[in-house]
Structures are given as structure tokens and as C-alpha cells.
Coordinates of C-alpha atoms in Angstrom, one line a residue:
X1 CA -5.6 44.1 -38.1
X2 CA -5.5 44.1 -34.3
X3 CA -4.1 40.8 -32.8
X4 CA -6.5 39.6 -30.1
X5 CA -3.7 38.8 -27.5
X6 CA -2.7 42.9 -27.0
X7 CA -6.2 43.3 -25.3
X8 CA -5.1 41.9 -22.4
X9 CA -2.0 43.8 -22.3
X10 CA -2.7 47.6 -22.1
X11 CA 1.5 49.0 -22.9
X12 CA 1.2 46.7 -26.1
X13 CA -2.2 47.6 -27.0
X14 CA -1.3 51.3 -26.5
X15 CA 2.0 51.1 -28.8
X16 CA -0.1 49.0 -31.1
X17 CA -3.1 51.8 -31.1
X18 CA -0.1 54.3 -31.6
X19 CA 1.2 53.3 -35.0
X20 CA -2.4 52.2 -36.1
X21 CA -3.3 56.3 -35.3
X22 CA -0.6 57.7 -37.3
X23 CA -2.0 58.3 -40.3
X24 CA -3.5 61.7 -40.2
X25 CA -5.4 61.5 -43.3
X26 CA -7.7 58.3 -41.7
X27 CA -7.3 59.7 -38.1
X28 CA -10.9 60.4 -37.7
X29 CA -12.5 57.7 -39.4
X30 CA -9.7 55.4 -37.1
X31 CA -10.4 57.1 -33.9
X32 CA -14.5 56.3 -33.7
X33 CA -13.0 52.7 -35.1
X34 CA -11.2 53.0 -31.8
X35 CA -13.3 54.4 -29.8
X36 CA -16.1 51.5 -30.8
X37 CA -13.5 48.7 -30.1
X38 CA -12.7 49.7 -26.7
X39 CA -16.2 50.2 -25.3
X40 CA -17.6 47.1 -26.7
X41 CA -14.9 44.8 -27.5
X42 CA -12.3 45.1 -25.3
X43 CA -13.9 45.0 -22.0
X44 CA -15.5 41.6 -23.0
X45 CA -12.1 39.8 -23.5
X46 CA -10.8 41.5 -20.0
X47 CA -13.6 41.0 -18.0
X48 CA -14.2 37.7 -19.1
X49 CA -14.5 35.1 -16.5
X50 CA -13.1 31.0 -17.1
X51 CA -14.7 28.9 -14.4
X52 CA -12.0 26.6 -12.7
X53 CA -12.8 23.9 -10.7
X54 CA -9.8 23.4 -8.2
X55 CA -8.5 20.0 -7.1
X56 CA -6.1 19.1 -4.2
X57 CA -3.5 16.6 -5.2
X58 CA -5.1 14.5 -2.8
X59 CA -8.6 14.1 -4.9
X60 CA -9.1 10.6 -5.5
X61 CA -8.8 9.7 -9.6
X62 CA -12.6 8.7 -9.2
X63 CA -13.9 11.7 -7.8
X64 CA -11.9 13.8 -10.6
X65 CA -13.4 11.4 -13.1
X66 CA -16.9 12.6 -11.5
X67 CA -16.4 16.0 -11.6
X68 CA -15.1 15.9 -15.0
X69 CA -18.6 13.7 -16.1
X70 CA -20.5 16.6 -14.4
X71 CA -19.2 19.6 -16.4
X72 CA -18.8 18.0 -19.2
X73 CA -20.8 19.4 -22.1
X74 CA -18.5 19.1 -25.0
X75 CA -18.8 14.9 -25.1
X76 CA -15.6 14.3 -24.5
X77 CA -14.9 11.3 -22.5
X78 CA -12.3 10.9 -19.6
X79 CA -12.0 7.2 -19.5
X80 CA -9.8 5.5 -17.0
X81 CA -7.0 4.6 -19.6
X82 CA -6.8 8.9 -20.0
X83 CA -6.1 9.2 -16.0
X84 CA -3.6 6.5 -16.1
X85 CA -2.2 7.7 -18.7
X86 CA -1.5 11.1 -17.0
X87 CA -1.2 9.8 -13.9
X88 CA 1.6 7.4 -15.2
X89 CA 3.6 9.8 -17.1
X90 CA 4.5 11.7 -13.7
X91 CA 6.9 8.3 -13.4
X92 CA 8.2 8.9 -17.0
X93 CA 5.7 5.7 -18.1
X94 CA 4.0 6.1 -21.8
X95 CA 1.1 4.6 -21.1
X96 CA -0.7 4.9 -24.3
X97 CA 2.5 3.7 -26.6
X98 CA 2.6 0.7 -24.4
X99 CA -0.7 -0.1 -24.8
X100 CA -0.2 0.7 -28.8
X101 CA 2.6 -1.9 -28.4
X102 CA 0.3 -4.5 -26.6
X103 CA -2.5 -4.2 -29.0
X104 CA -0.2 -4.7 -32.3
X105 CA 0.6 -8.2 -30.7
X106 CA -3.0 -9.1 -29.6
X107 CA -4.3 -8.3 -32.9
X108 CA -1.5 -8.9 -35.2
X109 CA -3.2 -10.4 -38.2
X110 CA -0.2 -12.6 -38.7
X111 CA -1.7 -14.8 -35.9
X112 CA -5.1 -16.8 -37.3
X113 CA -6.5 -16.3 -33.5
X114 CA -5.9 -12.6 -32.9
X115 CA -9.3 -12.2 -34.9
X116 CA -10.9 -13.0 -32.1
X117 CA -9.1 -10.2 -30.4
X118 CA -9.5 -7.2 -32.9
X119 CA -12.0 -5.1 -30.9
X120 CA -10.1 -5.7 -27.7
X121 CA -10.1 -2.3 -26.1
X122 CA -7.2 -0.5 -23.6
X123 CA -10.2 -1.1 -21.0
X124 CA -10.4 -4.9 -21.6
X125 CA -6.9 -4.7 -20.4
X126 CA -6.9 -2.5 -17.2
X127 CA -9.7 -4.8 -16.4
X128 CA -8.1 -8.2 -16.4
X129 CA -5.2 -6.3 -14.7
X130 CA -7.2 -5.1 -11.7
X131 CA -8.9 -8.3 -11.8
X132 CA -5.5 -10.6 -11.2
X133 CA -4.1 -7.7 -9.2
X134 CA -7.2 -8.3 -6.6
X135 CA -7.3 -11.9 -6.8
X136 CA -3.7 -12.2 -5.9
X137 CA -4.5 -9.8 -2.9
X138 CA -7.0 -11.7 -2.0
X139 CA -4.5 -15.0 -1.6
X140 CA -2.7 -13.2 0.8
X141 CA -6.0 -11.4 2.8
X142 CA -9.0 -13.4 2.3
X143 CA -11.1 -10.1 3.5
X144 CA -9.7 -8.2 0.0
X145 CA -12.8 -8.0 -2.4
X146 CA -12.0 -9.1 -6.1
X147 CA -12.6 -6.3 -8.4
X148 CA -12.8 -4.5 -11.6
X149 CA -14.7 -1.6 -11.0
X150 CA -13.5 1.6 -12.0
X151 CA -12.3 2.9 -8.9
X152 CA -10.3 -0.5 -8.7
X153 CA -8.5 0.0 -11.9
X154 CA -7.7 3.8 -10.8
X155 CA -6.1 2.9 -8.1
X156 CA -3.6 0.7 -10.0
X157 CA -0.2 1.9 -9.8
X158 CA 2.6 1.9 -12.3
X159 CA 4.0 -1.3 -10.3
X160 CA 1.1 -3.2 -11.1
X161 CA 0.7 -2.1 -14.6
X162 CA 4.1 -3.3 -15.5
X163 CA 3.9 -6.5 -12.9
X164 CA 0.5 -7.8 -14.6
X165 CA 0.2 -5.9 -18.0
X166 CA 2.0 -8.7 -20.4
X167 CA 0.6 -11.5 -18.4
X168 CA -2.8 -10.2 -19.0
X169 CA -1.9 -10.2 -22.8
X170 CA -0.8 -13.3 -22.5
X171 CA -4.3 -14.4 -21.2
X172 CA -6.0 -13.0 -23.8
X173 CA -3.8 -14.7 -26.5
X174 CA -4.8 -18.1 -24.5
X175 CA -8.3 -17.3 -24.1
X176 CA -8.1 -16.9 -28.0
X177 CA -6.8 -20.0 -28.9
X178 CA -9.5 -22.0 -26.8
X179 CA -12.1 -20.0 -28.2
X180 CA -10.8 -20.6 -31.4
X181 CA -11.4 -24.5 -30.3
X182 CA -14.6 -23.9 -29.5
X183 CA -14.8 -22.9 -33.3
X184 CA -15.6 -19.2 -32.8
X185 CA -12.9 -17.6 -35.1
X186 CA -13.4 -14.1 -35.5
X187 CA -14.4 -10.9 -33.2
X188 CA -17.7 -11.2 -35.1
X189 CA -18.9 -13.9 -33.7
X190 CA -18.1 -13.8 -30.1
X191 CA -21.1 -14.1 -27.7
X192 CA -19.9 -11.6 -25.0
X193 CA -16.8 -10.0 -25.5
X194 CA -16.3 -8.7 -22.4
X195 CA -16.4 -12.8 -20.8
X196 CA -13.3 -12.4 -22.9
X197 CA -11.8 -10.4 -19.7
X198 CA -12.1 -13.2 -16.7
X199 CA -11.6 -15.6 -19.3
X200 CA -8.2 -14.0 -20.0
X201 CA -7.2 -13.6 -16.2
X202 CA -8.7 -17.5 -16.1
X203 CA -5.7 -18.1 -18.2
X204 CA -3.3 -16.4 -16.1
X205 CA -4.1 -17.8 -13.1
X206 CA -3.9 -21.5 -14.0
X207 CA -1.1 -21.4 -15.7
X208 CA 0.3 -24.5 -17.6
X209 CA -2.8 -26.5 -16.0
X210 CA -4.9 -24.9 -18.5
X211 CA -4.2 -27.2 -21.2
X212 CA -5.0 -30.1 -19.4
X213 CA -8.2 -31.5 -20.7
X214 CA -10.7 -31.8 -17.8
X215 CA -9.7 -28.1 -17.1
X216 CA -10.1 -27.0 -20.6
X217 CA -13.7 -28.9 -20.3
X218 CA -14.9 -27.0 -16.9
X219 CA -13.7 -23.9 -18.4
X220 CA -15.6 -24.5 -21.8
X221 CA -19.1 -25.5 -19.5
X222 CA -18.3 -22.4 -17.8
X223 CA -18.0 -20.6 -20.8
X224 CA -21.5 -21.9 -22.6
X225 CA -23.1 -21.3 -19.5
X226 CA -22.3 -17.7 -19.2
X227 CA -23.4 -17.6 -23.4
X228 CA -27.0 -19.6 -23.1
X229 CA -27.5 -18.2 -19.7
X230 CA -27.6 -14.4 -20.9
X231 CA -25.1 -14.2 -17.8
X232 CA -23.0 -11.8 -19.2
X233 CA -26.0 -9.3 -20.3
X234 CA -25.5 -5.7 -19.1
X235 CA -23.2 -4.6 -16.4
X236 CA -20.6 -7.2 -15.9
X237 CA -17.6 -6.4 -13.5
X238 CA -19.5 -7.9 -10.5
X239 CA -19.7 -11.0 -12.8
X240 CA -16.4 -11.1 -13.6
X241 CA -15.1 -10.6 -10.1
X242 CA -17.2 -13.8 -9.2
X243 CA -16.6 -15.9 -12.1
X244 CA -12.4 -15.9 -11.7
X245 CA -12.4 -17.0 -7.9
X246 CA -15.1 -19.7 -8.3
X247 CA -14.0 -21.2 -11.6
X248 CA -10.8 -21.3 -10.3
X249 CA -11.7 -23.2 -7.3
X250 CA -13.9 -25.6 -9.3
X251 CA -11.2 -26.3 -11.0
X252 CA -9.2 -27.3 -7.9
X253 CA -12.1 -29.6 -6.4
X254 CA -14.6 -26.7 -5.3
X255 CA -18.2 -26.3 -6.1
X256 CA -19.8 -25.2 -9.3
X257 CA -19.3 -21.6 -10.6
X258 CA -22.9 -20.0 -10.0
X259 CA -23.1 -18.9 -13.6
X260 CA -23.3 -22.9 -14.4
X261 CA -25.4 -23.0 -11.1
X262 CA -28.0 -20.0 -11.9
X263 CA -27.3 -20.4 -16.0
X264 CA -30.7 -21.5 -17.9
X265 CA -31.9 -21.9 -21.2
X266 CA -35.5 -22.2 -22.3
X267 CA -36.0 -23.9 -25.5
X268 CA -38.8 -21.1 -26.3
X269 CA -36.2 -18.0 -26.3
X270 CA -35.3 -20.1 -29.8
X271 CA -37.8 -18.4 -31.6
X272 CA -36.6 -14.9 -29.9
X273 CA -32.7 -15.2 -31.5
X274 CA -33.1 -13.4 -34.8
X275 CA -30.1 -11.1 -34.8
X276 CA -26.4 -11.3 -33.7
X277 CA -27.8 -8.4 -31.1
X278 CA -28.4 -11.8 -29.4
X279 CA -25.2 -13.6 -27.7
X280 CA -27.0 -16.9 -27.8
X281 CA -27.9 -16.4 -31.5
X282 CA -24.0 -16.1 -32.1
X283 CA -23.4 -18.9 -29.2
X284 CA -25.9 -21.4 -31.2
X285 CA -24.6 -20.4 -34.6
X286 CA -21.0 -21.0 -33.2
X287 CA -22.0 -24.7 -31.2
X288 CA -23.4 -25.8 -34.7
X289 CA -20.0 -26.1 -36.1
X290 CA -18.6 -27.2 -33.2
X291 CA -20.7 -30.1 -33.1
X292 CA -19.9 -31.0 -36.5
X293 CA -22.3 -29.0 -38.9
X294 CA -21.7 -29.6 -42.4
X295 CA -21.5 -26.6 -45.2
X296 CA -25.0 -27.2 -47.2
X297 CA -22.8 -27.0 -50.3
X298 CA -19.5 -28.9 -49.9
X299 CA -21.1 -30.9 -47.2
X300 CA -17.6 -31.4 -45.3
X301 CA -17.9 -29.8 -41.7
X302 CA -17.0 -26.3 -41.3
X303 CA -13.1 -25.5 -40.2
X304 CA -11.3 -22.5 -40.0
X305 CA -10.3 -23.1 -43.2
X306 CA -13.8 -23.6 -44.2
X307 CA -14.8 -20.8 -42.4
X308 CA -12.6 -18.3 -44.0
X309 CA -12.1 -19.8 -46.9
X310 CA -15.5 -20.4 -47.6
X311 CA -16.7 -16.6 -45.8
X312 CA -19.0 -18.7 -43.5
X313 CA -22.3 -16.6 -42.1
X314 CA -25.3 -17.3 -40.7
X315 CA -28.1 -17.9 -43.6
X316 CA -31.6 -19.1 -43.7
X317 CA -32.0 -22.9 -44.3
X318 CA -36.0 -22.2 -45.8
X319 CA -35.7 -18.8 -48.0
X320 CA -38.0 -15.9 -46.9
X321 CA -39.5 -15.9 -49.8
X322 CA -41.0 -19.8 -49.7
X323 CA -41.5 -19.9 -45.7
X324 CA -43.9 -16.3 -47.2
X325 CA -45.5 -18.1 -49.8
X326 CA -45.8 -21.3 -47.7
X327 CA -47.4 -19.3 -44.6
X328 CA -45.1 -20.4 -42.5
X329 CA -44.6 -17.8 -39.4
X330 CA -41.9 -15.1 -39.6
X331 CA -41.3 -15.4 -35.7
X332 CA -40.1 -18.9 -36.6
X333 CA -38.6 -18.8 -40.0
X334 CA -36.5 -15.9 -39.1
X335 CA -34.9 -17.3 -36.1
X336 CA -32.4 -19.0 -35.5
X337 CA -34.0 -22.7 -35.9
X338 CA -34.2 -21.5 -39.5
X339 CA -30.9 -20.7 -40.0
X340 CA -27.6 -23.0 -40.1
X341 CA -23.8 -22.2 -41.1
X342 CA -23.4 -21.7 -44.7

């Protein structure tokens, strides 16, 4: 059997072709094998051509990531966390076991409140990075745009990753335990988890602040409005980029965010939520415990511990099958004014 790397080196192939000849009882049945191989094989594997893109060092990571989208036919994705990777490994950094280390604490199921954080992705966190990196540049140059856009989190050095990376975990872990108070306890549940990213950098910013009540109230308005108001639908990073300045200045004495400002609710979308593809079905589901809804069997009003221990979801309150027989509308007895905690 003729090893396929020899083709592309004549002397070996020759020696190779040598020994493979020396048989003189197959040497003609060998010889038109040969002769075959070397008019129709061989000259494919020499002649073959590999397109190469070529990059100067100077290419900017965005423009790589472009070209790379372009030719790529195999599906593979080159996300941002792949180019910081590489790009922080010429510094000696592991980018990816840090992130593995990160993501054991933010989900560590030790931790009743990390189950809000179990889909929380290496992006999430570049995110809230780039987004406290900006804001803090923007203290010191009030021109400097807030951002999380990708070609804001490829520009991140290694100095940034390490000054911001476990204060951004730290926001997360906050941003959990207020959620958690706002009785959404598990990933499952979550309106919009990408609010979950200014909502972490929220954190960071204010500090020890955050706990004190009025600010934990603006932030929870904040929060409700961005859920009822379908704010957080579809692209988000410009979202996000306005929501950390503003809320923060509210906080200090500003004016309203303008997702509480632009936010609205029309009672008629009710009959519209009939699936947790629907943030507000999850946000209304979530604001019925929170404002004291009782289990329809125990009647005592729905913990965490009633939650898990009970497995809490979202049921119908009038069964399909007598809202049917009752003629009663499927557009409203499968929405979500027909359906409670249970």
C-alpha cells in the first residue's frame, strides 16, 4: 500500500516504487498499476491548489472575523471568545480555562441562585466586560461611546480581561440574587436573559449602594419595564449600552431610564402570551408569585422552597378540555389569563 505523503516527494516515491517493482513474477501486472497511478493520481495531489487568504498582523480582529464568516462553508463559527482566546495566548493567558473556572463558580449548583445563571455563556461575559470597560472610559472622556458591540469586545486587551473579568462575575452573582427576589428562580424562567448582562455591570457599578432599598426598587422598575415593554426583543447591545449609563444616573438623582420612559404594556397582548417564547408570559407568570400567589393545592404562597420543592410551572387554571366543551375561546383559555402557578 502506497502511503499518500511520498506523492509529494519524488526520491521517496521513487525508492518506495523501487522495492514495490522487485518482484519479477508481478512486474507487469505492477508496472500498468504504476503506470495508471502516476497519470491519474499523482498529478492530482501535486497539482492541487489550497486557497489562502493572507492577513497582515495589522488586520483588525473584526475584519478577520468577516473574512472568516465569508468563506466559511463548513458552519463552523469563529465567535469572539475564539479570537480572544488566540489572541490572548500570545501573552501566555488561557483564556478558555479561565472562563471554565468562571463558569464553575457562576453556575455552581451548590449556590440556590446560580440557577438563574446556568445558560450564562463566555459571551454574556465579554459583554458585561466591554460594557464596564467603556463606561469607565467614558468617566474619564465624556465623548467615549458605551459599548458592547463586537468590535468593542475585540478590541479588549488582556489588561482589561483580567482588570474587569471577576468583577463582572461578581455582577452576575448579584444580579442573581435580586432576581432571585423578584422570585424568578431558575434559567427557565427568565424573561430576557441577555438584560441579565447590564443588569450584571448595574451591579458593578453601584457597588455596596445596591442593596440599599430605593436603589434595589429603581433597579427592579427598571427591570419590569424592560420585561412588559418587549424592550429587550431582538438585537440588544445598543440597549444595553443605554440602559447602564441612565439607570445609573437615575439612581444618583437623574431622569428616568428610557426603557421605563418608552416601556408600554397593552392589556390586549394578554390574550397573545401563550408560550414561554413570550418574555412577558414568563415576566407575568414570575410577578404572580411575587405578588403573593398561592399554590391552588397547598394554598400557602409560592417560595423557593415551594417552587422547587413543589416543581412549580405554569398550568391552566380552566382545563382545555372544559373551556372546549364550554365554548369558551382557545385564544383566551390558552393564554396566559388562564394560567396561574401551580
Amino acid at each position: 500500500m502506497l502511503p499518500i505523503n511520498l506523492i509529494l516527494y519524488p526520491a521517496e516515491l521513487y525508492k518506495w516504487y523501487s522495492q514495490y517493482s522487485s518482484d519479477s513474477n508481478k512486474l507487469a501486472e505492477r508496472a500498468l498499476k504504476w503506470n495508471k497511478l502516476t497519470s491519474d493520481v499523482v498529478p492530482r495531489f501535486q497539482n492541487y491548489q489550497t486557497p489562502v487568504i493572507m492577513l497582515r498582523k495589522q488586520t483588525p480582529k473584526e475584519a478577520v472575523c468577516q473574512v472568516f464568516e465569508n468563506v466559511n462553508t463548513g458552519g463552523v463559527s469563529l465567535t469572539v471568545f475564539e479570537l480572544l482566546t488566540a489572541s490572548f495566548a500570545a501573552d501566555n493567558f488561557e483564556l478558555r480555562r479561565d472562563w471554565e473556572a468562571k463558569r464553575e463558580r457562576l453556575t455552581n449548583t451548590n449556590n440556590v441562585f446560580n440557577k438563574i445563571l446556568s445558560d450564562i455563556s463566555s459571551t454574556d461575559l465579554l459583554q458585561a466586560i466591554s460594557l464596564l470597560k467603556t463606561y469607565n472610559r467614558r468617566k474619564q472622556n465624556s465623548i467615549s461611546a458605551v459599548s458592547c458591540k463586537r468590535k468593542d469586545i475585540l478590541k479588549l486587551t488582556l489588561d482589561d480581561y483580567l482588570a474587569w473579568g471577576d468583577k463582572a462575575v461578581d455582577g452576575f452573582i448579584q444580579a442573581a440574587k435580586f432576581l432571585q427576589e423578584q422570585n424568578i428562580f431558575s434559567s427557565r424562567d427568565l424573561p430576557y436573559g441577555s438584560q441579565l448582562i447590564p443588569l450584571s455591570a448595574i451591579f458593578v457599578e453601584l457597588g455596596g449602594k445596591a442593596h440599599n432599598l430605593n436603589v434595589r426598587n429603581k433597579i427592579a422598575r427598571w427591570y419590569w419595564c424592560g420585561v412588559l415593554g418587549k424592550m429587550y426583543d431582538g438585537g440588544s447591545e445598543t440597549r444595553f449600552a443605554r440602559d447602564l449609563p441612565e439607570l445609573i444616573d437615575w439612581i444618583n438623582g437623574g431622569a428616568e431610564p428610557s426603557t421605563i420612559r418608552d416601556g408600554n404594556f397593552a392589556a390586549d397582548r394578554l390574550y397573545s402570551l401563550r408560550t414561554r417564547n413570550s418574555a412577558a408570559y414568563k415576566g407575568l407568570h414570575v410577578l404572580l408569585m411575587k405578588q403573593g400567589g398561592r399554590d391552588f393545592i397547598s394554598g400557602v404562597p409560592i417560595d423557593i422552597q415551594t417552587y422547587y420543592g413543589d416543581q412549580i410551572d405554569i398550568h391552566h387554571i380552566f382545563q382545555r378540555v372544559y373551556c372546549e366543551k364550554n365554548g369558551i375561546d382557545k385564544k383566551m383559555y390558552d393564554s396566559i389569563v388562564n394560567k396561574t402557578p401551580i
